mmCIF file of C-alpha atoms and ligand atoms in Angstrom:
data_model
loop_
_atom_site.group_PDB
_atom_site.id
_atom_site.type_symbol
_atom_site.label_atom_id
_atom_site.label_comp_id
_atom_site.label_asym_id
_atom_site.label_seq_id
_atom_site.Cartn_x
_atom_site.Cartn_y
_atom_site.Cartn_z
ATOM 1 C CA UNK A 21 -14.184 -38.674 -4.683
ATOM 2 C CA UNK A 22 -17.627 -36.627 -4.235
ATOM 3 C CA UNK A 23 -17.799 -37.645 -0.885
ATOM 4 C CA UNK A 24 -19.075 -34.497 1.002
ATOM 5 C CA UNK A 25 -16.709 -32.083 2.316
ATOM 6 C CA UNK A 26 -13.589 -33.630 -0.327
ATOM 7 C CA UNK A 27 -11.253 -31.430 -1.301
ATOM 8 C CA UNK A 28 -11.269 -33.209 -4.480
ATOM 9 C CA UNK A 29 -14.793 -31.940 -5.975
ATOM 10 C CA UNK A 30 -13.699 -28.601 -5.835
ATOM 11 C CA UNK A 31 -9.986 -29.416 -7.159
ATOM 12 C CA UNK A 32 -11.855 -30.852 -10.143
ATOM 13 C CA UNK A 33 -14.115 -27.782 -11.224
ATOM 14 C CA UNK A 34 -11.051 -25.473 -10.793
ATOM 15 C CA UNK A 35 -9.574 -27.666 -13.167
ATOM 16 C CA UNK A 36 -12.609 -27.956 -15.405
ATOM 17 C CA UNK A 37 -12.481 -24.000 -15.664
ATOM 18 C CA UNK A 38 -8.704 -23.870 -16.299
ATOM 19 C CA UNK A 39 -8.768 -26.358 -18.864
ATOM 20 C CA UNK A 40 -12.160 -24.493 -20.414
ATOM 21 C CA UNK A 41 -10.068 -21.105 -20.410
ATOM 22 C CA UNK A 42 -7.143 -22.737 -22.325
ATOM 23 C CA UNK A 43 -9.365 -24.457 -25.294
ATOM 24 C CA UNK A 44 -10.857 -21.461 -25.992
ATOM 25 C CA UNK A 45 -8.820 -19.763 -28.979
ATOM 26 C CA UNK A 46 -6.803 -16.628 -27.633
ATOM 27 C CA UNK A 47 -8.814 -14.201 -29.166
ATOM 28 C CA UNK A 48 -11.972 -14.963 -27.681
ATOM 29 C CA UNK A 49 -10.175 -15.195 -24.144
ATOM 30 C CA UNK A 50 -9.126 -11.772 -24.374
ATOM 31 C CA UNK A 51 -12.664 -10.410 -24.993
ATOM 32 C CA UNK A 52 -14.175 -12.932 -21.974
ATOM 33 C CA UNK A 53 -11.367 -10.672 -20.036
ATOM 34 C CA UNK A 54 -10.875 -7.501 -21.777
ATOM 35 C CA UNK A 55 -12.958 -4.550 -23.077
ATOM 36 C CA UNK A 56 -11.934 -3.656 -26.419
ATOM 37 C CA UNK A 57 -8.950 -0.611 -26.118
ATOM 38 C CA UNK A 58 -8.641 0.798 -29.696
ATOM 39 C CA UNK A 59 -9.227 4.212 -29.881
ATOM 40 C CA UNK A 60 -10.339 6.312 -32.659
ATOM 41 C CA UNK A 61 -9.501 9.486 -33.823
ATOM 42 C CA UNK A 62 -10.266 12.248 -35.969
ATOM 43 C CA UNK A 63 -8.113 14.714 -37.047
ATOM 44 C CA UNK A 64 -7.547 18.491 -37.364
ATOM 45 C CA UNK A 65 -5.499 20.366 -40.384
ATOM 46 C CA UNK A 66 -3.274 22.563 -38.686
ATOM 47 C CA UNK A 67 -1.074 23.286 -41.731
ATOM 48 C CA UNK A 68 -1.772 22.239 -45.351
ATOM 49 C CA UNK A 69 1.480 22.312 -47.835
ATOM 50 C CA UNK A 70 1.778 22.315 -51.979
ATOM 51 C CA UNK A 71 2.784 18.902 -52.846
ATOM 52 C CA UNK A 72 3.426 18.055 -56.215
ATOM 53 C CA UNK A 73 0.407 16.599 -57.945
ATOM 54 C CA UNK A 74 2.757 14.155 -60.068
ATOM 55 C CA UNK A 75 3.767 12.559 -57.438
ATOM 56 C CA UNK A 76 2.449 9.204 -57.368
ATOM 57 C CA UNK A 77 3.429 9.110 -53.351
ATOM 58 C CA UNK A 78 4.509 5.431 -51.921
ATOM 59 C CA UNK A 79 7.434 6.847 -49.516
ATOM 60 C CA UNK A 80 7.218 9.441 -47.010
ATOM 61 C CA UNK A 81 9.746 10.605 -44.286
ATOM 62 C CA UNK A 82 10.732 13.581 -42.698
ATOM 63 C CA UNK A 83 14.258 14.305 -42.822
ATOM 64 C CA UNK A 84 14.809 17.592 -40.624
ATOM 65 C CA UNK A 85 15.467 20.972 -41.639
ATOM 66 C CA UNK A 86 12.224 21.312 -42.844
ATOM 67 C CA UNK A 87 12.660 18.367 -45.465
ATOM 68 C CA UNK A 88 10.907 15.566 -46.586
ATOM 69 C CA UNK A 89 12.350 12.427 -48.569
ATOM 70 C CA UNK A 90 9.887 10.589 -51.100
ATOM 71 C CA UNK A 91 9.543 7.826 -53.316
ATOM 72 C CA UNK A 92 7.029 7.551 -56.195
ATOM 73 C CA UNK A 93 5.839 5.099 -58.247
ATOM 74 C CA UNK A 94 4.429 4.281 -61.954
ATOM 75 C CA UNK A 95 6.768 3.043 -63.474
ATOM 76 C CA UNK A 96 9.221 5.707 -66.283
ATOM 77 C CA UNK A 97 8.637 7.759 -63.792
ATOM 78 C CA UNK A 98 9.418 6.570 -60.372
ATOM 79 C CA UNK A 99 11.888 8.567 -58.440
ATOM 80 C CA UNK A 100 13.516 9.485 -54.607
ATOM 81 C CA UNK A 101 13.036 13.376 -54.009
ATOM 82 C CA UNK A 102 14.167 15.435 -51.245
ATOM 83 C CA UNK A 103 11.197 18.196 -50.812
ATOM 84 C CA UNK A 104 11.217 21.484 -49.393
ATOM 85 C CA UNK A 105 8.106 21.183 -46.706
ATOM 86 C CA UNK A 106 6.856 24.566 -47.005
ATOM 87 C CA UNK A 107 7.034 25.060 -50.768
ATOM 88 C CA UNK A 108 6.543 21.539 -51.963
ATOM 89 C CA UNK A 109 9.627 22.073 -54.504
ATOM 90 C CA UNK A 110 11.614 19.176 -55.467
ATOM 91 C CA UNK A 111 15.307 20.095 -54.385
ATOM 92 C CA UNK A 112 16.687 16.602 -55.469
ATOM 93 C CA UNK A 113 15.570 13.904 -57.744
ATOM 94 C CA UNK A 114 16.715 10.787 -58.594
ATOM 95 C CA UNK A 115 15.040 9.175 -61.241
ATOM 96 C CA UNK A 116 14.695 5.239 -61.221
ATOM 97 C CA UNK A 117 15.307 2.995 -64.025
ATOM 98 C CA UNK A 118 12.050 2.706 -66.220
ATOM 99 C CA UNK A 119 11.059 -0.987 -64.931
ATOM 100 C CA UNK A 120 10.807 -0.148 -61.395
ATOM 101 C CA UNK A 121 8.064 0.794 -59.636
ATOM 102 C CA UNK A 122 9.093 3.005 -56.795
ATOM 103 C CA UNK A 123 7.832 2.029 -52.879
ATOM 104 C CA UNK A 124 8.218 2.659 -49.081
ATOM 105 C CA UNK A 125 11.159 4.253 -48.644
ATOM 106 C CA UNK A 126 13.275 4.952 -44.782
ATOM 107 C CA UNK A 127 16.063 6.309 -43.328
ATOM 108 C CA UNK A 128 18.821 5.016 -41.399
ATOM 109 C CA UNK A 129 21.852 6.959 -40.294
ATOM 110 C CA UNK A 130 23.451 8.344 -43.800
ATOM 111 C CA UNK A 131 20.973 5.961 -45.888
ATOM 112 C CA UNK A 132 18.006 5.965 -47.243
ATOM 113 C CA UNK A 133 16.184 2.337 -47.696
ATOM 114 C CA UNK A 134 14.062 1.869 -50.649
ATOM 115 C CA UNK A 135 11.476 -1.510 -51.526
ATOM 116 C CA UNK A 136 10.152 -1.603 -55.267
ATOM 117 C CA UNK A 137 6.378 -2.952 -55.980
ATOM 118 C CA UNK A 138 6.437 -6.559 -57.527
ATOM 119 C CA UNK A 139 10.075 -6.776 -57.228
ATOM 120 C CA UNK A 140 12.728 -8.170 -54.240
ATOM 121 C CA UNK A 141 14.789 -5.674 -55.316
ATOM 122 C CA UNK A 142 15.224 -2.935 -52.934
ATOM 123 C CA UNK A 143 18.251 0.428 -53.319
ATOM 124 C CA UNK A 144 20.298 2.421 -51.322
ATOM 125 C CA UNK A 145 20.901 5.810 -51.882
ATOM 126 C CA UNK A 146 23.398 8.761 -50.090
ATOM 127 C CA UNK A 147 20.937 11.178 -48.173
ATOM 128 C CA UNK A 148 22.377 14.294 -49.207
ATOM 129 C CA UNK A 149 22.514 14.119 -53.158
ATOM 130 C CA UNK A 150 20.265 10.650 -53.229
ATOM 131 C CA UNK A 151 23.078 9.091 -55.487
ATOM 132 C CA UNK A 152 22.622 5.233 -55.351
ATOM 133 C CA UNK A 153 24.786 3.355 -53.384
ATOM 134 C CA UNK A 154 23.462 -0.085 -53.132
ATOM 135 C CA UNK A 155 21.344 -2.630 -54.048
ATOM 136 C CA UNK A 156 19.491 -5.409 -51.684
ATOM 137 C CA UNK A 157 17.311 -8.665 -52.518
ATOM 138 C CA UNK A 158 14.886 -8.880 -49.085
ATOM 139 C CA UNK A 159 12.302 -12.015 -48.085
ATOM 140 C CA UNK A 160 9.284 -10.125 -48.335
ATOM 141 C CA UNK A 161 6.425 -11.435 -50.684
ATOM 142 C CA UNK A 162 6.664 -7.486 -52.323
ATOM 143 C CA UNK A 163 8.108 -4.567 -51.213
ATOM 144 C CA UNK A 164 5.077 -2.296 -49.955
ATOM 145 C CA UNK A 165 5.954 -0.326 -47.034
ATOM 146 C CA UNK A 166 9.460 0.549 -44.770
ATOM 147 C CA UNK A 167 10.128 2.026 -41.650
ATOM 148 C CA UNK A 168 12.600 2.097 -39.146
ATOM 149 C CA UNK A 169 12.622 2.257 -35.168
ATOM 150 C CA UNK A 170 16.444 3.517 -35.551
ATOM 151 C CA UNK A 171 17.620 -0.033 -35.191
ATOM 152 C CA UNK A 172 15.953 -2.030 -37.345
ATOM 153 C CA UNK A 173 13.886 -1.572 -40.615
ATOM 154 C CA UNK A 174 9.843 -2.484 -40.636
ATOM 155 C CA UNK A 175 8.013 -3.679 -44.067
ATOM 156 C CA UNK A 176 5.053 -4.489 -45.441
ATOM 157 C CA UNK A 177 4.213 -6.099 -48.229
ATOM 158 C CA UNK A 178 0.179 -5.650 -48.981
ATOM 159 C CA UNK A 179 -0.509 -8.592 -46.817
ATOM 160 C CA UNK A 180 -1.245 -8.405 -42.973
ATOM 161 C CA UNK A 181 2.103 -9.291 -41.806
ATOM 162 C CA UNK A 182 4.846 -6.917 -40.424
ATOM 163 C CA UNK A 183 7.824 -7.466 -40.914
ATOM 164 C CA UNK A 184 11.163 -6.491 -38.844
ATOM 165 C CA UNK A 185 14.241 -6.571 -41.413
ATOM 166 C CA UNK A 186 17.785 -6.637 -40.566
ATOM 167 C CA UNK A 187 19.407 -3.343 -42.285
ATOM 168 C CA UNK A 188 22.840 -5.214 -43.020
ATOM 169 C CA UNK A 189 21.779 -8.596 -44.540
ATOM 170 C CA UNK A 190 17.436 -7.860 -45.009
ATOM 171 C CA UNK A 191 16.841 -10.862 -43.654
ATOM 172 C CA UNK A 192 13.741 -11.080 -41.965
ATOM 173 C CA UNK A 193 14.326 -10.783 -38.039
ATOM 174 C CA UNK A 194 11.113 -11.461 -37.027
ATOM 175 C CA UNK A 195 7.776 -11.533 -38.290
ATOM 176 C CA UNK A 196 3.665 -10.782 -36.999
ATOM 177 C CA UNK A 197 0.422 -10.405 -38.469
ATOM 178 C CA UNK A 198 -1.734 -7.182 -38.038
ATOM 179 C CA UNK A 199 -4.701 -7.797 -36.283
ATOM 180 C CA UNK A 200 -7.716 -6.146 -35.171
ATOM 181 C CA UNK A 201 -10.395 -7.796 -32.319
ATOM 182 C CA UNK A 202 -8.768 -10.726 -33.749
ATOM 183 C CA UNK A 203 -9.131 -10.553 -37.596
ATOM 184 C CA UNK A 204 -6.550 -9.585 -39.965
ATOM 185 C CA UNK A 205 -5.955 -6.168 -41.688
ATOM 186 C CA UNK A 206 -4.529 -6.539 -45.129
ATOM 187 C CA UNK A 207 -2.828 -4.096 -47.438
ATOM 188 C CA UNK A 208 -0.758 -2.841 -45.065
ATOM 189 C CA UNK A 209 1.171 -0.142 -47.003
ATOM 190 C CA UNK A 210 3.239 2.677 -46.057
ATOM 191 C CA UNK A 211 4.359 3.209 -42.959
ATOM 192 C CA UNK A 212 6.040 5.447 -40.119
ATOM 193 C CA UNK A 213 6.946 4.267 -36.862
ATOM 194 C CA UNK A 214 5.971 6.853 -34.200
ATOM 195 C CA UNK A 215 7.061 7.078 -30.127
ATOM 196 C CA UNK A 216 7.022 2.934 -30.564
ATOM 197 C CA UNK A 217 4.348 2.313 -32.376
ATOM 198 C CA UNK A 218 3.790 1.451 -36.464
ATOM 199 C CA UNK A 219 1.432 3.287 -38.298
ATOM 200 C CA UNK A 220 0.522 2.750 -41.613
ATOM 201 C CA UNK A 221 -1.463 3.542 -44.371
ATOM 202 C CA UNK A 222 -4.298 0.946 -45.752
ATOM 203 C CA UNK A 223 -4.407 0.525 -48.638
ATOM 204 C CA UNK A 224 -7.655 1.822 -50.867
ATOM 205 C CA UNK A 225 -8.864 3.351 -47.482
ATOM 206 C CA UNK A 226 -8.880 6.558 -45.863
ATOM 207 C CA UNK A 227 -7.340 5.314 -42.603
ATOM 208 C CA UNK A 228 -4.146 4.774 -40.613
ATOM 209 C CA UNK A 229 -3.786 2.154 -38.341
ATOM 210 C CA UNK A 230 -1.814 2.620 -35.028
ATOM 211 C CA UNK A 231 -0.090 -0.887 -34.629
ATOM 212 C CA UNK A 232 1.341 -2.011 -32.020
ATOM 213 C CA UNK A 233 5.278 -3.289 -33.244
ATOM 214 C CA UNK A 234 5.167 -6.203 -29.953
ATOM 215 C CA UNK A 235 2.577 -7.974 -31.314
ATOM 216 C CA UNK A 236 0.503 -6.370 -34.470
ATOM 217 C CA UNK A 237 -2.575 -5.129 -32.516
ATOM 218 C CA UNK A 238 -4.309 -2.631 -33.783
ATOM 219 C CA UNK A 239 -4.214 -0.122 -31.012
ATOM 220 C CA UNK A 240 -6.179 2.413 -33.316
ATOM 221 C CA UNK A 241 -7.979 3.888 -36.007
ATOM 222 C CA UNK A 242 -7.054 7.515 -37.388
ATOM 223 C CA UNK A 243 -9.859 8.520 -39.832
ATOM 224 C CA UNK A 244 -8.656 10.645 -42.724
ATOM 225 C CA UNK A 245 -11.340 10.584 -45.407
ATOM 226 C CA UNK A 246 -12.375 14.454 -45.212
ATOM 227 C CA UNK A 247 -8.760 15.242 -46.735
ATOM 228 C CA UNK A 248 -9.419 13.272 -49.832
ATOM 229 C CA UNK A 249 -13.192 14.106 -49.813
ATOM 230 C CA UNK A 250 -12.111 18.214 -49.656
ATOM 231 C CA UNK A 251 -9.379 17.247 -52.741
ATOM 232 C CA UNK A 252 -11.720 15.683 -54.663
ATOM 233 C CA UNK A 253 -15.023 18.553 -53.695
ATOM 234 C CA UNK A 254 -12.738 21.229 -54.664
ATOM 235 C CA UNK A 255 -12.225 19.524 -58.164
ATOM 236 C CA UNK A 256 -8.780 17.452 -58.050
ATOM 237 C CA UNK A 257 -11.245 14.416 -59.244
ATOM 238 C CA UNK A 258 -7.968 12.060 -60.871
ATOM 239 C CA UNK A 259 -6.331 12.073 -57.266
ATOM 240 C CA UNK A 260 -5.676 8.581 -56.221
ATOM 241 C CA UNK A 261 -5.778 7.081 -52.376
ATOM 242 C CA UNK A 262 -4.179 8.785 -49.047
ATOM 243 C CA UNK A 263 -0.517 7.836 -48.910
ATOM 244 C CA UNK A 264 2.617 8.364 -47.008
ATOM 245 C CA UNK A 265 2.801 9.139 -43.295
ATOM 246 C CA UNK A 266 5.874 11.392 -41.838
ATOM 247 C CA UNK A 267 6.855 12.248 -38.533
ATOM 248 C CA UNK A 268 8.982 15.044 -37.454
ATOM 249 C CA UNK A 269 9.859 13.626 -34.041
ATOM 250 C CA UNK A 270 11.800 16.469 -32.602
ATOM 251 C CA UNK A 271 8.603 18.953 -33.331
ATOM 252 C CA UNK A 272 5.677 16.241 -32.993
ATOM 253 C CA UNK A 273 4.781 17.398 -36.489
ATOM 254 C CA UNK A 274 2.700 14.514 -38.285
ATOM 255 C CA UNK A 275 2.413 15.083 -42.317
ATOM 256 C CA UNK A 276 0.382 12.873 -44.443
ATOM 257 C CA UNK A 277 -0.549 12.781 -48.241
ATOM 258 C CA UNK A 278 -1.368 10.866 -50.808
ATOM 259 C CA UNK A 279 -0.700 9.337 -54.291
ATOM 260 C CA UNK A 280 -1.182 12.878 -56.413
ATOM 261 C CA UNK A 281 -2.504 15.041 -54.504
ATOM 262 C CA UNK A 282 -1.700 18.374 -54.615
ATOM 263 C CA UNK A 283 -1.600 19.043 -50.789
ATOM 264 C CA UNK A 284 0.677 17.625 -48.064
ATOM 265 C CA UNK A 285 -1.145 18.300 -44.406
ATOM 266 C CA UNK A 286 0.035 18.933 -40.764
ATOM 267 C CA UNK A 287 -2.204 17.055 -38.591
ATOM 268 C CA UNK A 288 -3.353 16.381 -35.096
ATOM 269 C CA UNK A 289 -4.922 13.956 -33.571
ATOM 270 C CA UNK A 290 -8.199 14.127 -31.574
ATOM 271 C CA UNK A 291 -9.195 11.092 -29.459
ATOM 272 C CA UNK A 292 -13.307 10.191 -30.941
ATOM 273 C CA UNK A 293 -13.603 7.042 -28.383
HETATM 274 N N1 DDQ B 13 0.765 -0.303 -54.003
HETATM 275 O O1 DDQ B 13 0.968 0.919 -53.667
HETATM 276 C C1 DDQ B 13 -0.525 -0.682 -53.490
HETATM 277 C C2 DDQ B 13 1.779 -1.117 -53.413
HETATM 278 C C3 DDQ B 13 0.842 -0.460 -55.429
HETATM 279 C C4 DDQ B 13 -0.151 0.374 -56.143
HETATM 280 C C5 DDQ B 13 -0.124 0.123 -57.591
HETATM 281 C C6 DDQ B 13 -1.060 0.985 -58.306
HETATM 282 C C7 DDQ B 13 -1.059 0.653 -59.752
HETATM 283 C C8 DDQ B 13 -1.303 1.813 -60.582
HETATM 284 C C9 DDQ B 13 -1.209 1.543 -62.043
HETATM 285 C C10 DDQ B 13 -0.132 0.576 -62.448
HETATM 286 C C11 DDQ B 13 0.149 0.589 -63.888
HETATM 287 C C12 DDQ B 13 0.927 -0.586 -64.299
HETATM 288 CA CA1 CA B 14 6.579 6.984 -43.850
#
């Protein structure tokens, strides 16, 4: 066997090395292999919009024409709105019943999709005059956050996993944990899902992660905390944290907000590292 010139010697430390490369726990491997890809980015107002300062935001979408559909929460006086962009008037509301606490909120074909906080108990509502069609029970732990790729609806539900949700039955379809460098991030909250990627909101932080919907990698950072910094410096001091993400695909227009502020923002994106 370690007779000079045997093939087997060598055979063996290949082996040795394979077998050391499979023991080691996945995320370690990747950084023995990998350097770390998540970018940052800061960001640069390029419109800023009223928003109403009420609004206890937990659901943000853009729904063309210059419209955005939202949920709030507290509860008496949660609600689905559809908002004029530029003015920040409220040009329908539906008002929730007293107990619920409204959350993410999507929409999918003639449908909007709406999770409560510390309930299963999710509604259905006509887009055009947001009368309530439905009810749903879904398998998260809490309804948080909701998205959709078109297809198929995304949640969160404060912890670190994301969720993929059938729309018909809201049985989970499949199921990931968010990770960055190989930890978890928690209190995943409201989200958008963006040229095929999920972003969402942090909770009780001033970013938005980028995730990636294959396999819950964070792919980056977006760094908001001079929005609620300005808010709070030019004396809105009972504002609460950044909220609600909405994409206008057809225009690349990114709004975000947050839960009472008085300003929704047009953003860009600049690439930090
Ligand atoms: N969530 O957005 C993180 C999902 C829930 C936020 C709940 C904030 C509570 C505010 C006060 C509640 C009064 C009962
Ligand atoms: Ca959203």
């Amino acid at each position: 066997f370690w007779k000079k010139g045997s093939v087997l010697l060598p055979l063996f430390m290949v082996l040795c090395v394979l077998m050391l490369f499979f023991v080691t726990p996945n995320t370690s491997r990747k950084s023995m292999f990998e350097v770390s890809s998540t970018r940052i980015y800061s960001i640069e107002v390029v419109n800023e919009f009223p928003h109403d300062p009420n609004a206890f935001t937990q659901g943000l979408l853009y729904g063309g024409n210059d419209t955005l559909f939202e949920s709030t929460g507290l509860y008496h006086q949660s609600s689905v709105r559809k908002v004029v962009l530029q003015t920040g008037k409220v040009e329908i509301l539906h008002k929730m019943d007293s107990s619920y606490f409204g959350e993410g909120l999507t929409l999918l074909g003639e449908r909007l999709f709406q999770v409560t906080w510390l309930k299963k108990t999710g509604f259905i509502y006509d887009r055009y005059n947001l009368s309530k069609r439905g009810t749903f029970t879904h398998q998260m732990q809490d309804g948080w956050g909701l998205t959709t790729d078109g297809k198929i609806l995304f949640g969160s539900d404060g912890s670190s996993t994301l969720y993929q949700l059938d729309p018909k039955t809201f049985k989970v379809i499949g199921k990931g944990d968010v990770k960055y460098k190989g930890h978890d991030v928690y209190n995943i909250n409201e989200l958008e899902f963006i040229n095929g990627e999920v972003w969402a909101n942090i909770w009780q932080t001033d970013c938005i992660a980028r995730i990636s919907h294959k396999d819950g990698t964070v792919l980056g950072w977006i760094l908001l905390n001079e929005l609620r910094e300005n808010l709070i410096a030019a004396g809105n001091i009972q504002i609460d944290v950044l909220n609600g993400i909405a994409w206008d695909r057809e225009n690349n227009r990114l709004f975000v907000t947050g839960k009472l502020w008085p300003k929704l923002y047009e953003i860009k994106l600049h690439p930090s590292s």
